[in-house]
């Protein structure tokens, strides 16, 4: 750890994560995951320990999403190499890392997710954006169907690191954080397309609510 990081330790919720951080910006940082759901699953957080997305100022929000984009470029460069298994960075003839090697974001896909609040599955009370590369031929969603286990994994015990840490550190007392945030299972066949009228009514209602917020100065 550098002298600077000892002076300015970075915290993710209650955890000191300075040595896991690989990217910092004026308002954000990105860290490797304690328990990644897939290879390359990382987190991007605001430097201030805001809990909820609505707590961020406009500059913090812009900075956070720009950091997410930068991290996507980095992950694409490393993981979207055209081979099913990610390879270590290649070098040119001089042993230097080849700059143009590796992929671009369009060479694969990403899940970008925020569990904004405990009832949505948030287990660490410090806002974080999950960035999960989906590597073609390796960790990409299979087939054209709607099924993708990643959301269930994020919400179930796989993603309940709060629970795993509680097991390790607080065996006595308190209550174990529970996984949460799974979507109710809805069969695709039961989903009816809505009529234009229904959708327009809802759009009108949301415009009215936004109008009230504007009038109240929110
Ligand atoms: P969520 O369920 O959306 O709150 O996600 C919490 C995420 O934080 C999970 O992906 C965990 O694996 C990750 N996580 C929890 N504790 C740590 C830690 N100390 N260092 C790095 N990642 C962590």
PDB file of C-alpha atoms and ligand atoms in Angstrom:
ATOM      1  CA  UNK A   1       0.000   0.000   0.000  1.00  0.00           C
ATOM      2  CA  UNK A   2       1.404   3.457  -0.819  1.00  0.00           C
ATOM      3  CA  UNK A   3       1.906   6.193   1.753  1.00  0.00           C
ATOM      4  CA  UNK A   4      -0.889   8.076   0.078  1.00  0.00           C
ATOM      5  CA  UNK A   5      -3.352   5.190   0.406  1.00  0.00           C
ATOM      6  CA  UNK A   6      -2.394   4.787   4.077  1.00  0.00           C
ATOM      7  CA  UNK A   7      -3.294   8.441   4.565  1.00  0.00           C
ATOM      8  CA  UNK A   8      -6.490   8.072   2.542  1.00  0.00           C
ATOM      9  CA  UNK A   9      -7.819   4.572   3.022  1.00  0.00           C
ATOM     10  CA  UNK A  10     -10.743   3.769   0.779  1.00  0.00           C
ATOM     11  CA  UNK A  11     -13.761   2.211   2.352  1.00  0.00           C
ATOM     12  CA  UNK A  12     -16.603   0.261   0.752  1.00  0.00           C
ATOM     13  CA  UNK A  13     -19.328   0.477   3.390  1.00  0.00           C
ATOM     14  CA  UNK A  14     -17.730  -0.895   6.568  1.00  0.00           C
ATOM     15  CA  UNK A  15     -14.806  -2.541   4.713  1.00  0.00           C
ATOM     16  CA  UNK A  16     -11.346  -1.092   4.084  1.00  0.00           C
ATOM     17  CA  UNK A  17     -10.680  -1.978   0.452  1.00  0.00           C
ATOM     18  CA  UNK A  18      -7.731   0.277  -0.484  1.00  0.00           C
ATOM     19  CA  UNK A  19      -5.597  -2.533  -1.911  1.00  0.00           C
ATOM     20  CA  UNK A  20      -8.509  -3.892  -3.984  1.00  0.00           C
ATOM     21  CA  UNK A  21      -9.059  -0.551  -5.711  1.00  0.00           C
ATOM     22  CA  UNK A  22      -7.718  -0.401  -9.283  1.00  0.00           C
ATOM     23  CA  UNK A  23      -9.122   2.911 -10.488  1.00  0.00           C
ATOM     24  CA  UNK A  24      -9.953   6.223  -8.855  1.00  0.00           C
ATOM     25  CA  UNK A  25     -11.494   9.416 -10.186  1.00  0.00           C
ATOM     26  CA  UNK A  26     -12.337  12.666  -8.349  1.00  0.00           C
ATOM     27  CA  UNK A  27     -15.626  11.235  -7.021  1.00  0.00           C
ATOM     28  CA  UNK A  28     -15.492   7.479  -7.625  1.00  0.00           C
ATOM     29  CA  UNK A  29     -13.411   4.340  -7.331  1.00  0.00           C
ATOM     30  CA  UNK A  30     -13.530   0.831  -8.769  1.00  0.00           C
ATOM     31  CA  UNK A  31     -12.572  -2.302  -6.878  1.00  0.00           C
ATOM     32  CA  UNK A  32     -12.239  -6.011  -7.476  1.00  0.00           C
ATOM     33  CA  UNK A  33     -14.923  -8.162  -5.934  1.00  0.00           C
ATOM     34  CA  UNK A  34     -14.556 -10.364  -2.885  1.00  0.00           C
ATOM     35  CA  UNK A  35     -16.940 -12.913  -4.372  1.00  0.00           C
ATOM     36  CA  UNK A  36     -17.350 -12.348  -8.127  1.00  0.00           C
ATOM     37  CA  UNK A  37     -20.349 -13.983  -9.771  1.00  0.00           C
ATOM     38  CA  UNK A  38     -18.377 -14.328 -13.029  1.00  0.00           C
ATOM     39  CA  UNK A  39     -14.760 -13.534 -14.016  1.00  0.00           C
ATOM     40  CA  UNK A  40     -14.253  -9.776 -14.256  1.00  0.00           C
ATOM     41  CA  UNK A  41     -17.217  -8.891 -11.977  1.00  0.00           C
ATOM     42  CA  UNK A  42     -16.126  -5.597 -10.412  1.00  0.00           C
ATOM     43  CA  UNK A  43     -17.805  -2.767  -8.517  1.00  0.00           C
ATOM     44  CA  UNK A  44     -17.757   1.003  -9.064  1.00  0.00           C
ATOM     45  CA  UNK A  45     -18.647   3.226  -6.084  1.00  0.00           C
ATOM     46  CA  UNK A  46     -18.885   6.887  -5.184  1.00  0.00           C
ATOM     47  CA  UNK A  47     -16.051   7.992  -2.872  1.00  0.00           C
ATOM     48  CA  UNK A  48     -18.570   9.355  -0.397  1.00  0.00           C
ATOM     49  CA  UNK A  49     -20.410   6.465   1.238  1.00  0.00           C
ATOM     50  CA  UNK A  50     -23.810   7.379  -0.177  1.00  0.00           C
ATOM     51  CA  UNK A  51     -26.280   4.573   0.278  1.00  0.00           C
ATOM     52  CA  UNK A  52     -28.720   5.344  -2.485  1.00  0.00           C
ATOM     53  CA  UNK A  53     -28.567   6.525  -6.087  1.00  0.00           C
ATOM     54  CA  UNK A  54     -30.748   9.517  -5.251  1.00  0.00           C
ATOM     55  CA  UNK A  55     -28.144  10.693  -2.696  1.00  0.00           C
ATOM     56  CA  UNK A  56     -25.566  11.532  -5.407  1.00  0.00           C
ATOM     57  CA  UNK A  57     -25.048  15.067  -6.705  1.00  0.00           C
ATOM     58  CA  UNK A  58     -25.009  15.615 -10.484  1.00  0.00           C
ATOM     59  CA  UNK A  59     -21.179  15.800 -10.632  1.00  0.00           C
ATOM     60  CA  UNK A  60     -20.906  12.594  -8.570  1.00  0.00           C
ATOM     61  CA  UNK A  61     -23.389  10.821 -10.806  1.00  0.00           C
ATOM     62  CA  UNK A  62     -21.666  11.900 -14.019  1.00  0.00           C
ATOM     63  CA  UNK A  63     -18.301  10.901 -12.622  1.00  0.00           C
ATOM     64  CA  UNK A  64     -19.655   7.497 -11.508  1.00  0.00           C
ATOM     65  CA  UNK A  65     -21.091   6.636 -14.921  1.00  0.00           C
ATOM     66  CA  UNK A  66     -17.954   7.842 -16.717  1.00  0.00           C
ATOM     67  CA  UNK A  67     -15.958   5.580 -14.396  1.00  0.00           C
ATOM     68  CA  UNK A  68     -18.270   2.684 -15.344  1.00  0.00           C
ATOM     69  CA  UNK A  69     -17.582   3.338 -19.052  1.00  0.00           C
ATOM     70  CA  UNK A  70     -13.830   3.455 -18.447  1.00  0.00           C
ATOM     71  CA  UNK A  71     -13.976   0.178 -16.527  1.00  0.00           C
ATOM     72  CA  UNK A  72     -15.977  -1.386 -19.391  1.00  0.00           C
ATOM     73  CA  UNK A  73     -13.221  -0.413 -21.843  1.00  0.00           C
ATOM     74  CA  UNK A  74     -10.628  -1.928 -19.504  1.00  0.00           C
ATOM     75  CA  UNK A  75     -12.597  -5.173 -19.057  1.00  0.00           C
ATOM     76  CA  UNK A  76     -13.215  -5.443 -22.808  1.00  0.00           C
ATOM     77  CA  UNK A  77      -9.526  -4.966 -23.500  1.00  0.00           C
ATOM     78  CA  UNK A  78      -8.705  -7.772 -21.088  1.00  0.00           C
ATOM     79  CA  UNK A  79     -11.576 -10.248 -21.534  1.00  0.00           C
ATOM     80  CA  UNK A  80     -13.040  -9.749 -25.014  1.00  0.00           C
ATOM     81  CA  UNK A  81     -10.027 -11.166 -26.767  1.00  0.00           C
ATOM     82  CA  UNK A  82     -11.887 -13.460 -29.126  1.00  0.00           C
ATOM     83  CA  UNK A  83     -10.987 -16.583 -27.223  1.00  0.00           C
ATOM     84  CA  UNK A  84     -13.348 -18.466 -24.930  1.00  0.00           C
ATOM     85  CA  UNK A  85     -10.975 -18.249 -22.006  1.00  0.00           C
ATOM     86  CA  UNK A  86      -9.488 -14.897 -21.092  1.00  0.00           C
ATOM     87  CA  UNK A  87      -5.799 -14.754 -21.820  1.00  0.00           C
ATOM     88  CA  UNK A  88      -3.149 -12.747 -19.977  1.00  0.00           C
ATOM     89  CA  UNK A  89      -2.205  -9.464 -21.662  1.00  0.00           C
ATOM     90  CA  UNK A  90      -0.054 -10.194 -24.720  1.00  0.00           C
ATOM     91  CA  UNK A  91       3.302  -8.543 -25.284  1.00  0.00           C
ATOM     92  CA  UNK A  92       5.009  -7.273 -28.396  1.00  0.00           C
ATOM     93  CA  UNK A  93       8.529  -8.260 -29.460  1.00  0.00           C
ATOM     94  CA  UNK A  94      10.149  -5.942 -26.877  1.00  0.00           C
ATOM     95  CA  UNK A  95       8.241  -7.401 -23.968  1.00  0.00           C
ATOM     96  CA  UNK A  96       6.032  -4.286 -23.880  1.00  0.00           C
ATOM     97  CA  UNK A  97       2.306  -4.775 -23.524  1.00  0.00           C
ATOM     98  CA  UNK A  98       0.792  -4.546 -27.022  1.00  0.00           C
ATOM     99  CA  UNK A  99      -1.436  -1.469 -26.951  1.00  0.00           C
ATOM    100  CA  UNK A 100      -3.918  -2.410 -29.672  1.00  0.00           C
ATOM    101  CA  UNK A 101      -4.385  -5.977 -28.508  1.00  0.00           C
ATOM    102  CA  UNK A 102      -7.594  -7.143 -26.887  1.00  0.00           C
ATOM    103  CA  UNK A 103     -11.185  -6.282 -27.473  1.00  0.00           C
ATOM    104  CA  UNK A 104     -13.627  -3.424 -27.465  1.00  0.00           C
ATOM    105  CA  UNK A 105     -16.918  -3.181 -25.558  1.00  0.00           C
ATOM    106  CA  UNK A 106     -18.818  -4.173 -28.721  1.00  0.00           C
ATOM    107  CA  UNK A 107     -16.920  -7.479 -28.871  1.00  0.00           C
ATOM    108  CA  UNK A 108     -18.977  -8.808 -25.968  1.00  0.00           C
ATOM    109  CA  UNK A 109     -21.702  -7.688 -23.561  1.00  0.00           C
ATOM    110  CA  UNK A 110     -22.050  -6.436 -19.985  1.00  0.00           C
ATOM    111  CA  UNK A 111     -24.520  -6.555 -17.163  1.00  0.00           C
ATOM    112  CA  UNK A 112     -24.503  -3.181 -15.410  1.00  0.00           C
ATOM    113  CA  UNK A 113     -26.608  -3.394 -12.262  1.00  0.00           C
ATOM    114  CA  UNK A 114     -27.432  -1.435  -9.123  1.00  0.00           C
ATOM    115  CA  UNK A 115     -29.353  -2.989  -6.248  1.00  0.00           C
ATOM    116  CA  UNK A 116     -30.598   0.321  -4.862  1.00  0.00           C
ATOM    117  CA  UNK A 117     -31.710  -0.475  -1.311  1.00  0.00           C
ATOM    118  CA  UNK A 118     -31.968  -3.579   0.856  1.00  0.00           C
ATOM    119  CA  UNK A 119     -35.351  -4.633  -0.520  1.00  0.00           C
ATOM    120  CA  UNK A 120     -33.744  -4.726  -3.969  1.00  0.00           C
ATOM    121  CA  UNK A 121     -30.944  -6.992  -2.733  1.00  0.00           C
ATOM    122  CA  UNK A 122     -28.328  -4.448  -1.616  1.00  0.00           C
ATOM    123  CA  UNK A 123     -26.200  -6.109   1.077  1.00  0.00           C
ATOM    124  CA  UNK A 124     -23.450  -3.478   1.458  1.00  0.00           C
ATOM    125  CA  UNK A 125     -24.947  -0.079   2.372  1.00  0.00           C
ATOM    126  CA  UNK A 126     -22.670   1.938   0.059  1.00  0.00           C
ATOM    127  CA  UNK A 127     -23.980   2.502  -3.447  1.00  0.00           C
ATOM    128  CA  UNK A 128     -22.156   0.356  -5.996  1.00  0.00           C
ATOM    129  CA  UNK A 129     -22.545  -0.420  -9.670  1.00  0.00           C
ATOM    130  CA  UNK A 130     -21.925  -4.056 -10.573  1.00  0.00           C
ATOM    131  CA  UNK A 131     -20.061  -4.326 -13.893  1.00  0.00           C
ATOM    132  CA  UNK A 132     -20.057  -7.895 -15.202  1.00  0.00           C
ATOM    133  CA  UNK A 133     -18.487  -8.739 -18.570  1.00  0.00           C
ATOM    134  CA  UNK A 134     -20.240 -11.457 -20.572  1.00  0.00           C
ATOM    135  CA  UNK A 135     -17.617 -13.131 -22.667  1.00  0.00           C
ATOM    136  CA  UNK A 136     -18.702 -14.753 -25.938  1.00  0.00           C
ATOM    137  CA  UNK A 137     -18.279 -18.496 -25.839  1.00  0.00           C
ATOM    138  CA  UNK A 138     -17.541 -18.423 -22.113  1.00  0.00           C
ATOM    139  CA  UNK A 139     -19.787 -16.480 -19.757  1.00  0.00           C
ATOM    140  CA  UNK A 140     -22.311 -14.947 -22.157  1.00  0.00           C
ATOM    141  CA  UNK A 141     -26.000 -15.692 -21.678  1.00  0.00           C
ATOM    142  CA  UNK A 142     -26.793 -18.846 -23.620  1.00  0.00           C
ATOM    143  CA  UNK A 143     -29.385 -18.967 -26.389  1.00  0.00           C
ATOM    144  CA  UNK A 144     -31.962 -16.402 -27.486  1.00  0.00           C
ATOM    145  CA  UNK A 145     -34.472 -17.110 -24.698  1.00  0.00           C
ATOM    146  CA  UNK A 146     -35.217 -14.827 -21.745  1.00  0.00           C
ATOM    147  CA  UNK A 147     -33.471 -17.022 -19.176  1.00  0.00           C
ATOM    148  CA  UNK A 148     -30.354 -15.613 -17.591  1.00  0.00           C
ATOM    149  CA  UNK A 149     -29.315 -16.795 -14.160  1.00  0.00           C
ATOM    150  CA  UNK A 150     -27.197 -13.715 -13.399  1.00  0.00           C
ATOM    151  CA  UNK A 151     -30.052 -11.736 -11.785  1.00  0.00           C
ATOM    152  CA  UNK A 152     -31.056 -14.675  -9.597  1.00  0.00           C
ATOM    153  CA  UNK A 153     -27.431 -15.180  -8.603  1.00  0.00           C
ATOM    154  CA  UNK A 154     -27.058 -11.516  -7.704  1.00  0.00           C
ATOM    155  CA  UNK A 155     -30.115 -11.649  -5.481  1.00  0.00           C
ATOM    156  CA  UNK A 156     -29.728 -15.080  -3.878  1.00  0.00           C
ATOM    157  CA  UNK A 157     -27.206 -16.508  -1.440  1.00  0.00           C
ATOM    158  CA  UNK A 158     -24.475 -16.299  -4.151  1.00  0.00           C
ATOM    159  CA  UNK A 159     -24.596 -12.516  -3.838  1.00  0.00           C
ATOM    160  CA  UNK A 160     -25.130 -12.394  -0.094  1.00  0.00           C
ATOM    161  CA  UNK A 161     -21.613 -11.454   0.879  1.00  0.00           C
ATOM    162  CA  UNK A 162     -23.030  -9.523   3.835  1.00  0.00           C
ATOM    163  CA  UNK A 163     -24.263 -12.907   5.096  1.00  0.00           C
ATOM    164  CA  UNK A 164     -20.954 -14.658   4.418  1.00  0.00           C
ATOM    165  CA  UNK A 165     -19.010 -11.951   6.272  1.00  0.00           C
ATOM    166  CA  UNK A 166     -21.471 -12.078   9.158  1.00  0.00           C
ATOM    167  CA  UNK A 167     -20.857 -15.843   9.387  1.00  0.00           C
ATOM    168  CA  UNK A 168     -17.124 -15.174   9.578  1.00  0.00           C
ATOM    169  CA  UNK A 169     -17.076 -12.226  11.946  1.00  0.00           C
ATOM    170  CA  UNK A 170     -20.204 -11.957  14.051  1.00  0.00           C
ATOM    171  CA  UNK A 171     -21.103 -15.450  15.062  1.00  0.00           C
ATOM    172  CA  UNK A 172     -22.681 -14.211  18.298  1.00  0.00           C
ATOM    173  CA  UNK A 173     -25.638 -11.868  18.351  1.00  0.00           C
ATOM    174  CA  UNK A 174     -27.330  -9.720  15.732  1.00  0.00           C
ATOM    175  CA  UNK A 175     -29.074 -11.082  12.729  1.00  0.00           C
ATOM    176  CA  UNK A 176     -27.503 -12.464   9.579  1.00  0.00           C
ATOM    177  CA  UNK A 177     -28.052 -10.276   6.488  1.00  0.00           C
ATOM    178  CA  UNK A 178     -30.481 -12.049   4.187  1.00  0.00           C
ATOM    179  CA  UNK A 179     -30.253 -12.245   0.435  1.00  0.00           C
ATOM    180  CA  UNK A 180     -33.000 -10.434  -1.373  1.00  0.00           C
ATOM    181  CA  UNK A 181     -34.088  -8.539  -4.406  1.00  0.00           C
ATOM    182  CA  UNK A 182     -35.088 -11.447  -6.592  1.00  0.00           C
ATOM    183  CA  UNK A 183     -37.786 -10.643  -9.081  1.00  0.00           C
ATOM    184  CA  UNK A 184     -41.024 -12.583  -8.645  1.00  0.00           C
ATOM    185  CA  UNK A 185     -40.997 -15.379 -11.213  1.00  0.00           C
ATOM    186  CA  UNK A 186     -43.210 -14.401 -14.109  1.00  0.00           C
ATOM    187  CA  UNK A 187     -43.766 -16.812 -16.945  1.00  0.00           C
ATOM    188  CA  UNK A 188     -43.263 -15.167 -20.318  1.00  0.00           C
ATOM    189  CA  UNK A 189     -46.480 -16.728 -21.573  1.00  0.00           C
ATOM    190  CA  UNK A 190     -48.431 -14.882 -18.811  1.00  0.00           C
ATOM    191  CA  UNK A 191     -47.108 -11.486 -19.827  1.00  0.00           C
ATOM    192  CA  UNK A 192     -49.702  -9.682 -21.886  1.00  0.00           C
ATOM    193  CA  UNK A 193     -48.664  -6.856 -24.184  1.00  0.00           C
ATOM    194  CA  UNK A 194     -50.433  -3.691 -22.990  1.00  0.00           C
ATOM    195  CA  UNK A 195     -52.689  -1.649 -25.188  1.00  0.00           C
ATOM    196  CA  UNK A 196     -51.542   1.745 -26.528  1.00  0.00           C
ATOM    197  CA  UNK A 197     -54.258   3.353 -24.395  1.00  0.00           C
ATOM    198  CA  UNK A 198     -53.004   1.744 -21.176  1.00  0.00           C
ATOM    199  CA  UNK A 199     -49.461   2.849 -21.929  1.00  0.00           C
ATOM    200  CA  UNK A 200     -50.519   6.395 -22.818  1.00  0.00           C
ATOM    201  CA  UNK A 201     -52.523   6.663 -19.578  1.00  0.00           C
ATOM    202  CA  UNK A 202     -49.530   5.591 -17.595  1.00  0.00           C
ATOM    203  CA  UNK A 203     -47.269   8.055 -19.475  1.00  0.00           C
ATOM    204  CA  UNK A 204     -49.786  10.847 -18.666  1.00  0.00           C
ATOM    205  CA  UNK A 205     -49.815   9.854 -14.999  1.00  0.00           C
ATOM    206  CA  UNK A 206     -45.997   9.868 -14.803  1.00  0.00           C
ATOM    207  CA  UNK A 207     -45.894  13.292 -16.565  1.00  0.00           C
ATOM    208  CA  UNK A 208     -48.284  14.597 -13.877  1.00  0.00           C
ATOM    209  CA  UNK A 209     -46.134  13.206 -11.066  1.00  0.00           C
ATOM    210  CA  UNK A 210     -43.002  14.772 -12.642  1.00  0.00           C
ATOM    211  CA  UNK A 211     -44.936  18.062 -12.926  1.00  0.00           C
ATOM    212  CA  UNK A 212     -45.729  17.935  -9.173  1.00  0.00           C
ATOM    213  CA  UNK A 213     -42.056  17.280  -8.375  1.00  0.00           C
ATOM    214  CA  UNK A 214     -41.061  20.271 -10.562  1.00  0.00           C
ATOM    215  CA  UNK A 215     -43.593  22.507  -8.797  1.00  0.00           C
ATOM    216  CA  UNK A 216     -42.293  21.381  -5.378  1.00  0.00           C
ATOM    217  CA  UNK A 217     -38.739  22.238  -6.485  1.00  0.00           C
ATOM    218  CA  UNK A 218     -37.377  18.649  -6.468  1.00  0.00           C
TER     219      UNK A 218
HETATM  220  P1  LIG B   1     -25.063  -6.160  -3.342  1.00  0.00           P
HETATM  221  O1  LIG B   1     -25.661  -7.488  -3.027  1.00  0.00           O
HETATM  222  O2  LIG B   1     -25.620  -5.491  -4.575  1.00  0.00           O
HETATM  223  O3  LIG B   1     -25.009  -5.232  -2.156  1.00  0.00           O
HETATM  224  O4  LIG B   1     -23.554  -6.493  -3.720  1.00  0.00           O
HETATM  225  C1  LIG B   1     -22.515  -6.525  -2.793  1.00  0.00           C
HETATM  226  C2  LIG B   1     -21.283  -6.837  -3.598  1.00  0.00           C
HETATM  227  O5  LIG B   1     -20.149  -6.479  -2.849  1.00  0.00           O
HETATM  228  C3  LIG B   1     -21.130  -8.315  -3.934  1.00  0.00           C
HETATM  229  O6  LIG B   1     -20.799  -8.477  -5.301  1.00  0.00           O
HETATM  230  C4  LIG B   1     -20.000  -8.752  -3.043  1.00  0.00           C
HETATM  231  O7  LIG B   1     -19.286  -9.823  -3.591  1.00  0.00           O
HETATM  232  C5  LIG B   1     -19.196  -7.500  -2.899  1.00  0.00           C
HETATM  233  N1  LIG B   1     -18.423  -7.346  -1.670  1.00  0.00           N
HETATM  234  C6  LIG B   1     -18.858  -7.427  -0.411  1.00  0.00           C
HETATM  235  N2  LIG B   1     -17.886  -7.173   0.484  1.00  0.00           N
HETATM  236  C7  LIG B   1     -16.796  -6.903  -0.238  1.00  0.00           C
HETATM  237  C8  LIG B   1     -15.449  -6.567   0.076  1.00  0.00           C
HETATM  238  N3  LIG B   1     -15.018  -6.458   1.341  1.00  0.00           N
HETATM  239  N4  LIG B   1     -14.600  -6.367  -0.936  1.00  0.00           N
HETATM  240  C9  LIG B   1     -15.003  -6.473  -2.206  1.00  0.00           C
HETATM  241  N5  LIG B   1     -16.257  -6.786  -2.580  1.00  0.00           N
HETATM  242  C10 LIG B   1     -17.140  -7.003  -1.607  1.00  0.00           C
END
